[in-house]
Short mmCIF file of C-alpha atoms in Angstrom, two decimals:
data_model
loop_
_atom_site.label_atom_id
_atom_site.label_comp_id
_atom_site.label_asym_id
_atom_site.label_seq_id
_atom_site.Cartn_x
_atom_site.Cartn_y
_atom_site.Cartn_z
CA UNK J 1 -9.44 -14.74 21.60
CA UNK J 2 -8.70 -17.32 19.20
CA UNK J 3 -5.72 -16.63 16.32
CA UNK J 4 -6.86 -16.39 12.77
CA UNK J 5 -5.21 -19.02 10.82
CA UNK J 6 -3.24 -17.54 7.84
CA UNK J 7 -1.14 -19.06 5.08
CA UNK J 8 1.84 -16.44 2.87
CA UNK J 9 2.05 -17.07 -0.87
CA UNK J 10 4.95 -16.00 -2.47
CA UNK J 11 7.90 -15.45 -0.12
CA UNK J 12 9.74 -12.77 -1.61
CA UNK J 13 11.61 -9.76 -0.41
CA UNK J 14 8.79 -8.77 1.54
CA UNK J 15 7.86 -11.43 3.53
CA UNK J 16 10.48 -11.08 6.10
CA UNK J 17 9.10 -7.90 8.10
CA UNK J 18 5.90 -9.87 7.52
CA UNK J 19 7.21 -12.98 8.77
CA UNK J 20 8.86 -10.54 11.51
CA UNK J 21 6.01 -9.22 12.89
CA UNK J 22 3.45 -11.41 12.28
CA UNK J 23 5.14 -14.04 15.32
CA UNK J 24 6.60 -10.94 17.18
CA UNK J 25 4.48 -8.21 17.48
CA UNK J 26 0.62 -9.80 16.22
CA UNK J 27 1.29 -13.17 17.25
CA UNK J 28 -1.90 -13.47 19.42
CA UNK J 29 -3.94 -11.94 16.63
CA UNK J 30 -2.40 -15.05 14.03
CA UNK J 31 -1.31 -17.44 13.38
CA UNK J 32 1.06 -19.19 10.55
CA UNK J 33 -0.29 -21.80 8.49
CA UNK J 34 2.61 -21.93 6.58
CA UNK J 35 4.08 -20.96 3.89
CA UNK J 36 4.92 -21.46 -0.19
CA UNK J 37 6.78 -20.46 -2.87
CA UNK J 38 7.66 -20.67 -6.50
CA UNK J 39 11.54 -20.75 -5.52
CA UNK J 40 11.55 -23.54 -3.72
CA UNK J 41 14.67 -21.95 -1.82
CA UNK J 42 12.28 -18.98 -0.51
CA UNK J 43 10.20 -21.04 1.28
CA UNK J 44 12.87 -23.18 2.30
CA UNK J 45 14.58 -20.28 4.43
CA UNK J 46 11.18 -18.67 5.84
CA UNK J 47 11.08 -22.45 6.89
CA UNK J 48 14.61 -22.30 8.66
CA UNK J 49 14.98 -19.18 10.17
CA UNK J 50 10.91 -18.81 11.15
CA UNK J 51 9.65 -23.27 11.74
CA UNK J 52 6.66 -22.24 9.29
CA UNK J 53 5.70 -25.07 7.14
CA UNK J 54 6.13 -25.40 3.99
CA UNK J 55 3.25 -25.88 1.58
CA UNK J 56 4.43 -27.48 -1.79
CA UNK J 57 2.05 -26.10 -4.61
CA UNK J 58 -0.84 -22.86 -3.86
CA UNK J 59 -3.08 -25.40 -4.34
CA UNK J 60 -2.23 -26.75 -1.24
CA UNK J 61 -3.15 -24.01 0.84
CA UNK J 62 -6.52 -23.72 -1.32
CA UNK J 63 -7.31 -27.06 -0.09
CA UNK J 64 -6.48 -26.43 4.03
CA UNK J 65 -9.19 -25.81 5.61
CA UNK J 66 -7.98 -24.33 8.48
CA UNK J 67 -6.27 -21.49 6.93
CA UNK J 68 -8.83 -18.91 6.67
CA UNK J 69 -7.03 -15.87 5.53
CA UNK J 70 -4.73 -15.87 2.61
CA UNK J 71 -1.32 -13.21 1.89
CA UNK J 72 -0.84 -13.06 -1.25
CA UNK J 73 3.06 -10.74 -1.83
CA UNK J 74 3.14 -12.22 -4.98
CA UNK J 75 4.32 -9.43 -8.44
CA UNK J 76 2.03 -6.93 -8.49
CA UNK J 77 1.21 -8.66 -12.07
CA UNK J 78 -0.13 -11.90 -10.33
CA UNK J 79 -2.15 -10.61 -7.42
CA UNK J 80 -5.69 -10.75 -9.57
CA UNK J 81 -4.97 -14.30 -10.37
CA UNK J 82 -3.68 -15.15 -6.79
CA UNK J 83 -5.98 -13.44 -5.19
CA UNK J 84 -9.51 -14.46 -7.55
CA UNK J 85 -8.17 -17.79 -6.72
CA UNK J 86 -8.23 -17.39 -3.48
CA UNK J 87 -11.25 -15.94 -2.83
CA UNK J 88 -13.17 -19.15 -5.00
CA UNK J 89 -11.42 -21.34 -3.15
CA UNK J 90 -13.70 -19.33 0.07
CA UNK J 91 -10.71 -17.46 1.28
CA UNK J 92 -10.12 -14.26 2.62
CA UNK J 93 -7.11 -12.35 1.54
CA UNK J 94 -4.74 -9.93 2.13
CA UNK J 95 -2.97 -8.89 -1.11
CA UNK J 96 0.18 -6.70 -1.15
CA UNK J 97 -0.02 -3.20 -3.08
CA UNK J 98 -2.00 -2.43 -5.92
CA UNK J 99 -4.83 -4.72 -5.07
CA UNK J 100 -4.75 -5.04 -9.47
CA UNK J 101 -2.48 -4.26 -12.01
CA UNK J 102 -5.79 -3.11 -13.90
CA UNK J 103 -8.90 -1.10 -12.35
CA UNK J 104 -11.93 -3.46 -13.61
CA UNK J 105 -10.02 -6.31 -12.33
CA UNK J 106 -9.80 -4.90 -9.50
CA UNK J 107 -13.89 -4.35 -9.04
CA UNK J 108 -13.86 -8.37 -10.08
CA UNK J 109 -12.28 -8.76 -6.66
CA UNK J 110 -14.05 -6.54 -5.09
CA UNK J 111 -17.59 -7.87 -6.31
CA UNK J 112 -16.51 -11.33 -5.88
CA UNK J 113 -15.97 -11.06 -2.14
CA UNK J 114 -19.13 -9.21 -1.36
CA UNK J 115 -21.20 -11.30 -3.21
CA UNK J 116 -19.81 -14.29 -1.33
CA UNK J 117 -19.53 -11.89 1.97
CA UNK J 118 -16.23 -12.36 2.16
CA UNK J 119 -13.16 -10.25 3.38
CA UNK J 120 -10.79 -8.47 1.01
CA UNK J 121 -8.14 -5.23 1.18
CA UNK J 122 -3.86 -5.14 1.75
CA UNK J 123 -1.07 -2.37 1.66
CA UNK J 124 -0.35 -0.12 2.32
CA UNK J 125 -1.05 -0.28 6.31
CA UNK J 126 1.10 2.51 6.74
CA UNK J 127 -1.49 4.94 6.91
CA UNK J 128 -2.31 3.40 10.15
CA UNK J 129 0.76 3.59 11.86
CA UNK J 130 1.32 6.70 14.59
CA UNK J 131 3.14 9.23 11.84
CA UNK J 132 -0.19 9.39 9.34
CA UNK J 133 -3.16 9.12 12.17
CA UNK J 134 -1.40 11.64 13.94
CA UNK J 135 -1.73 14.24 11.06
CA UNK J 136 -5.08 12.84 10.18
CA UNK J 137 -6.09 13.62 14.02
CA UNK J 138 -5.34 17.45 13.62
CA UNK J 139 -6.14 17.85 10.18
CA UNK J 140 -9.82 16.96 11.46
CA UNK J 141 -8.86 18.42 14.76
CA UNK J 142 -9.22 21.65 12.85
CA UNK J 143 -5.08 22.24 13.79
CA UNK J 144 -5.07 23.55 10.23
CA UNK J 145 -8.64 24.82 9.22
CA UNK J 146 -10.24 23.85 5.77
CA UNK J 147 -7.81 21.71 3.80
CA UNK J 148 -7.62 23.82 0.67
CA UNK J 149 -4.84 21.56 -1.59
CA UNK J 150 -2.31 18.72 -0.67
CA UNK J 151 0.99 18.01 -2.83
CA UNK J 152 2.43 14.67 -3.03
CA UNK J 153 5.99 13.91 -4.56
CA UNK J 154 7.92 11.03 -5.08
CA UNK J 155 11.51 11.89 -6.76
CA UNK J 156 14.03 10.21 -8.16
CA UNK J 157 16.00 7.47 -9.99
CA UNK J 158 15.14 4.31 -11.38
CA UNK J 159 16.13 0.92 -9.57
CA UNK J 160 18.66 -0.08 -12.04
CA UNK J 161 21.00 1.85 -10.17
CA UNK J 162 20.83 -0.34 -6.54
CA UNK J 163 18.51 -3.14 -7.14
CA UNK J 164 19.34 -6.89 -8.10
CA UNK J 165 16.43 -8.11 -10.43
CA UNK J 166 15.04 -4.22 -11.07
CA UNK J 167 13.37 -5.33 -14.26
CA UNK J 168 9.77 -6.31 -13.42
CA UNK J 169 9.68 -1.95 -12.30
CA UNK J 170 9.61 -1.57 -15.99
CA UNK J 171 7.02 -4.29 -16.85
CA UNK J 172 3.19 -4.35 -16.76
CA UNK J 173 2.39 -3.47 -13.46
CA UNK J 174 5.42 -1.69 -12.47
CA UNK J 175 6.28 2.28 -12.91
CA UNK J 176 6.58 4.43 -10.94
CA UNK J 177 3.19 4.63 -9.61
CA UNK J 178 2.03 1.56 -9.05
CA UNK J 179 4.85 0.76 -7.17
CA UNK J 180 5.11 3.43 -4.62
CA UNK J 181 1.87 5.78 -6.02
CA UNK J 182 -0.05 3.48 -3.96
CA UNK J 183 1.28 4.77 -0.01
CA UNK J 184 1.58 8.53 -0.85
CA UNK J 185 -3.36 8.14 -2.88
CA UNK J 186 -3.49 6.12 0.34
CA UNK J 187 -1.99 8.20 2.57
CA UNK J 188 -4.13 11.02 0.98
CA UNK J 189 -7.97 9.91 0.96
CA UNK J 190 -7.38 8.96 4.62
CA UNK J 191 -6.20 12.70 5.40
CA UNK J 192 -8.65 14.33 3.09
CA UNK J 193 -10.97 11.87 2.35
CA UNK J 194 -11.94 10.47 -1.63
CA UNK J 195 -11.85 11.88 -4.19
CA UNK J 196 -14.23 12.37 -7.00
CA UNK J 197 -12.10 13.59 -10.39
CA UNK J 198 -9.16 13.70 -11.65
CA UNK J 199 -6.55 14.30 -14.01
CA UNK J 200 -2.80 12.79 -15.09
CA UNK J 201 -0.30 12.96 -17.75
CA UNK J 202 2.28 10.29 -17.95
CA UNK J 203 4.53 9.42 -19.69
CA UNK J 204 7.92 7.05 -20.41
CA UNK J 205 11.79 9.35 -20.48
CA UNK J 206 13.11 6.76 -21.13
CA UNK J 207 12.65 3.08 -23.81
CA UNK J 208 15.60 1.80 -22.62
CA UNK J 209 17.29 1.28 -19.39
CA UNK J 210 20.42 0.01 -18.53
CA UNK J 211 21.03 -1.69 -15.18
CA UNK J 212 24.67 -0.91 -13.56
CA UNK J 213 23.44 -2.95 -10.10
CA UNK J 214 25.12 -6.57 -9.49
CA UNK J 215 24.04 -9.23 -10.99
CA UNK J 216 23.14 -7.80 -13.85
CA UNK J 217 25.12 -4.96 -14.49
CA UNK J 218 24.82 -3.75 -18.05
CA UNK J 219 21.93 -5.37 -19.31
CA UNK J 220 19.38 -3.22 -21.26
CA UNK J 221 16.05 -3.35 -19.94
CA UNK J 222 12.96 -2.93 -22.46
CA UNK J 223 10.69 0.48 -20.53
CA UNK J 224 6.68 -1.01 -21.32
CA UNK J 225 5.41 1.34 -18.84
CA UNK J 226 5.27 5.23 -17.79
CA UNK J 227 7.51 5.97 -15.98
CA UNK J 228 6.73 9.93 -14.68
CA UNK J 229 3.35 10.37 -14.29
CA UNK J 230 2.21 14.30 -13.16
CA UNK J 231 -1.50 14.17 -11.42
CA UNK J 232 -4.52 16.45 -10.09
CA UNK J 233 -7.00 15.43 -7.66
CA UNK J 234 -10.13 16.75 -6.96
CA UNK J 235 -10.95 15.95 -3.72
CA UNK J 236 -15.05 15.31 -2.85
CA UNK J 237 -14.29 17.19 0.49
CA UNK J 238 -13.50 20.19 -2.35
CA UNK J 239 -9.86 20.05 -1.34
CA UNK J 240 -7.29 20.29 -4.97
CA UNK J 241 -4.11 17.92 -4.67
CA UNK J 242 -1.23 16.95 -6.70
CA UNK J 243 0.91 14.31 -7.54
CA UNK J 244 4.01 13.59 -8.78
CA UNK J 245 5.96 10.53 -8.81
CA UNK J 246 8.99 9.67 -10.91
CA UNK J 247 12.09 6.98 -11.71
CA UNK J 248 13.31 9.42 -14.01
CA UNK J 249 14.95 12.64 -11.72
CA UNK J 250 17.89 12.29 -9.74
CA UNK J 251 16.60 14.23 -6.23
CA UNK J 252 17.74 12.16 -3.34
CA UNK J 253 15.51 10.86 -0.47
CA UNK J 254 14.07 14.63 0.09
CA UNK J 255 12.47 13.95 -2.88
CA UNK J 256 9.75 11.79 -1.14
CA UNK J 257 6.73 13.97 1.09
CA UNK J 258 3.17 15.31 1.25
CA UNK J 259 1.81 18.61 2.83
CA UNK J 260 -1.81 19.23 2.98
CA UNK J 261 -2.57 23.47 3.25
CA UNK J 262 -4.60 24.40 4.75
CA UNK J 263 -6.70 28.45 5.85
CA UNK J 264 -5.49 28.46 9.19
CA UNK J 265 -2.02 26.61 8.63
CA UNK J 266 0.07 24.19 7.21
CA UNK J 267 1.37 20.67 7.57
CA UNK J 268 4.35 18.36 7.15
CA UNK J 269 3.40 14.33 6.86
CA UNK J 270 6.50 12.31 7.48
CA UNK J 271 7.19 9.95 4.15
CA UNK J 272 3.91 7.71 4.13
CA UNK J 273 5.99 4.36 3.08
CA UNK J 274 7.17 4.74 6.69
CA UNK J 275 4.58 3.97 9.47
CA UNK J 276 6.33 7.24 11.72
CA UNK J 277 8.85 10.26 11.40
CA UNK J 278 8.64 13.52 11.49
CA UNK J 279 5.19 15.61 11.83
CA UNK J 280 5.72 19.65 11.23
CA UNK J 281 3.47 22.70 11.56
CA UNK J 282 3.27 25.56 11.30
CA UNK J 283 0.07 27.97 11.94
CA UNK J 284 -1.43 31.18 10.65
CA UNK J 285 0.83 34.36 12.27
CA UNK J 286 4.13 31.76 12.34
CA UNK J 287 7.26 31.76 10.59
CA UNK J 288 8.36 28.09 11.18
CA UNK J 289 7.50 24.94 11.40
CA UNK J 290 6.87 23.00 14.53
CA UNK J 291 7.79 19.10 15.56
CA UNK J 292 5.14 17.74 16.61
CA UNK J 293 4.77 14.70 18.65
CA UNK J 294 3.16 11.67 17.27
CA UNK J 295 0.40 10.38 19.84
CA UNK J 296 -0.35 7.26 17.95
CA UNK J 297 0.59 3.57 18.20
CA UNK J 298 2.61 2.42 15.78
CA UNK J 299 5.76 4.59 14.24
CA UNK J 300 8.21 1.56 13.93
CA UNK J 301 8.48 -1.17 10.40
CA UNK J 302 4.88 -2.47 11.42
CA UNK J 303 3.54 -4.05 8.18
CA UNK J 304 1.05 -7.06 8.94
CA UNK J 305 -1.10 -4.69 11.18
CA UNK J 306 -3.53 -4.29 8.43
CA UNK J 307 -3.28 -8.01 7.72
CA UNK J 308 -3.51 -8.38 12.14
CA UNK J 309 -6.38 -5.86 11.76
CA UNK J 310 -8.67 -7.79 9.40
CA UNK J 311 -8.09 -11.08 11.40
CA UNK J 312 -9.34 -9.20 14.76
CA UNK J 313 -12.51 -7.86 12.05
CA UNK J 314 -13.12 -11.32 11.36
CA UNK J 315 -13.02 -12.30 14.89
CA UNK J 316 -15.64 -9.65 16.70
CA UNK J 317 -17.14 -8.59 13.64
CA UNK J 318 -16.32 -4.90 12.76
CA UNK J 319 -15.34 -3.20 9.50
CA UNK J 320 -11.24 -3.72 8.76
CA UNK J 321 -9.02 -0.86 8.23
CA UNK J 322 -7.65 -2.28 5.54
CA UNK J 323 -10.13 -2.88 3.40
CA UNK J 324 -11.17 -3.29 -0.44
CA UNK J 325 -13.38 -0.43 -0.40
CA UNK J 326 -10.03 1.61 0.04
CA UNK J 327 -7.52 -0.39 -1.85
CA UNK J 328 -9.94 -0.46 -4.84
CA UNK J 329 -10.50 3.71 -4.26
CA UNK J 330 -6.84 4.14 -4.62
CA UNK J 331 -6.75 1.39 -7.94
CA UNK J 332 -8.84 3.99 -9.67
CA UNK J 333 -7.24 7.31 -8.95
CA UNK J 334 -3.47 6.23 -9.99
CA UNK J 335 -5.30 4.48 -12.95
CA UNK J 336 -7.29 6.52 -14.46
CA UNK J 337 -4.27 8.96 -14.87
CA UNK J 338 -2.33 7.64 -17.17
CA UNK J 339 -6.03 6.99 -18.96
CA UNK J 340 -6.84 10.74 -18.25
CA UNK J 341 -3.80 10.82 -20.60
CA UNK J 342 -3.94 8.66 -22.92
CA UNK J 343 -7.75 10.61 -23.41
CA UNK J 344 -6.59 13.98 -22.95
CA UNK J 345 -10.12 14.42 -20.66
CA UNK J 346 -10.70 14.68 -16.57
CA UNK J 347 -11.54 11.10 -15.75
CA UNK J 348 -14.70 10.66 -13.13
CA UNK J 349 -14.10 8.44 -10.81
CA UNK J 350 -16.68 4.96 -10.35
CA UNK J 351 -16.01 4.55 -6.69
CA UNK J 352 -15.90 6.04 -3.63
CA UNK J 353 -15.13 4.96 -0.13
CA UNK J 354 -15.84 6.10 3.93
CA UNK J 355 -12.38 6.53 5.88
CA UNK J 356 -12.14 3.56 8.50
CA UNK J 357 -11.85 4.78 12.10
CA UNK J 358 -8.74 5.94 13.42
CA UNK J 359 -6.35 3.87 15.55
CA UNK J 360 -7.12 3.81 19.08
CA UNK J 361 -4.21 4.04 21.74
CA UNK J 362 -3.92 1.16 22.61
CA UNK J 363 -1.47 0.07 26.22
CA UNK J 364 -0.10 -3.67 24.60
CA UNK J 365 1.54 -3.33 21.00
CA UNK J 366 0.49 -5.87 18.59
CA UNK J 367 -3.30 -5.76 20.79
CA UNK J 368 -6.01 -4.33 18.02
CA UNK J 369 -8.50 -2.51 18.93
CA UNK J 370 -12.75 -3.32 19.00
#
């Protein structure tokens, strides 16, 4: 099958795993046409390590008729402009999370893509990994009975203690919900289906942060966005869920988990920021969780899987899994928590989505199913 040509816009920290996986695991699905970045040294590093072409500007990518999909891995507050420019140039776009920093702008992107017959989708694609996909099968096959309640938790201190450039995590488009929430909310809606309403509380606990990492040790950051969220989600299937995302507490790695509790059992879901992980199942009458083996592919860091799936779908005509119906629904849920907090009311959601087909077992890694 002919490979799909893609181009990177942005070559920051996350680009390394994309470059690695797209030139190895998924090389039969995609071909990297080139990269561009506002910081020339980043593009040069990608060229030196992977031999990829460097586009001097984003406009050069838009003008290249051979580029079919743009991979948008710019900063969150740049996602809308870069994605819309790509769509207007007739390109399909796969964006890092979130789809946009504003729900209405996300809707604009989805509407434009639909009206012009273009594919639009994006991260996270961790829900396509073996861990979440195995959990989905367990739930769909009735191992926990009727899902009653789900609990998603991301607890930790801020990025200023370890990240070399933590400022943007506290600017518009940052915060724990838009930064890490996409992994948790995407996992929840893939396990349980679409949501219909949400309630939330959001707050800024510390108006200022002090960087204790290098190279900006001692610099003071003004916090522009909520750094602690409590949310309640009502799902269309009758299940209710809660989610907490926080940059304000001390908890460590154990403060990342999802549990789904049902009428016949409870499921411990792996960290949705990963593709694999441990799965625990407690059935009715049992006193301890049993570790369940993963029965679906892609358990290592497989970022780029969603993009490869889009490229495959572009060639075969099937629906791609990390599509914009899903990313827009997730964006509405995340932004509705703060809206609910500000307006002190339940928010009924405008969007919905249909869960995509489960991942199928394939003998050859990187060869996507039809």
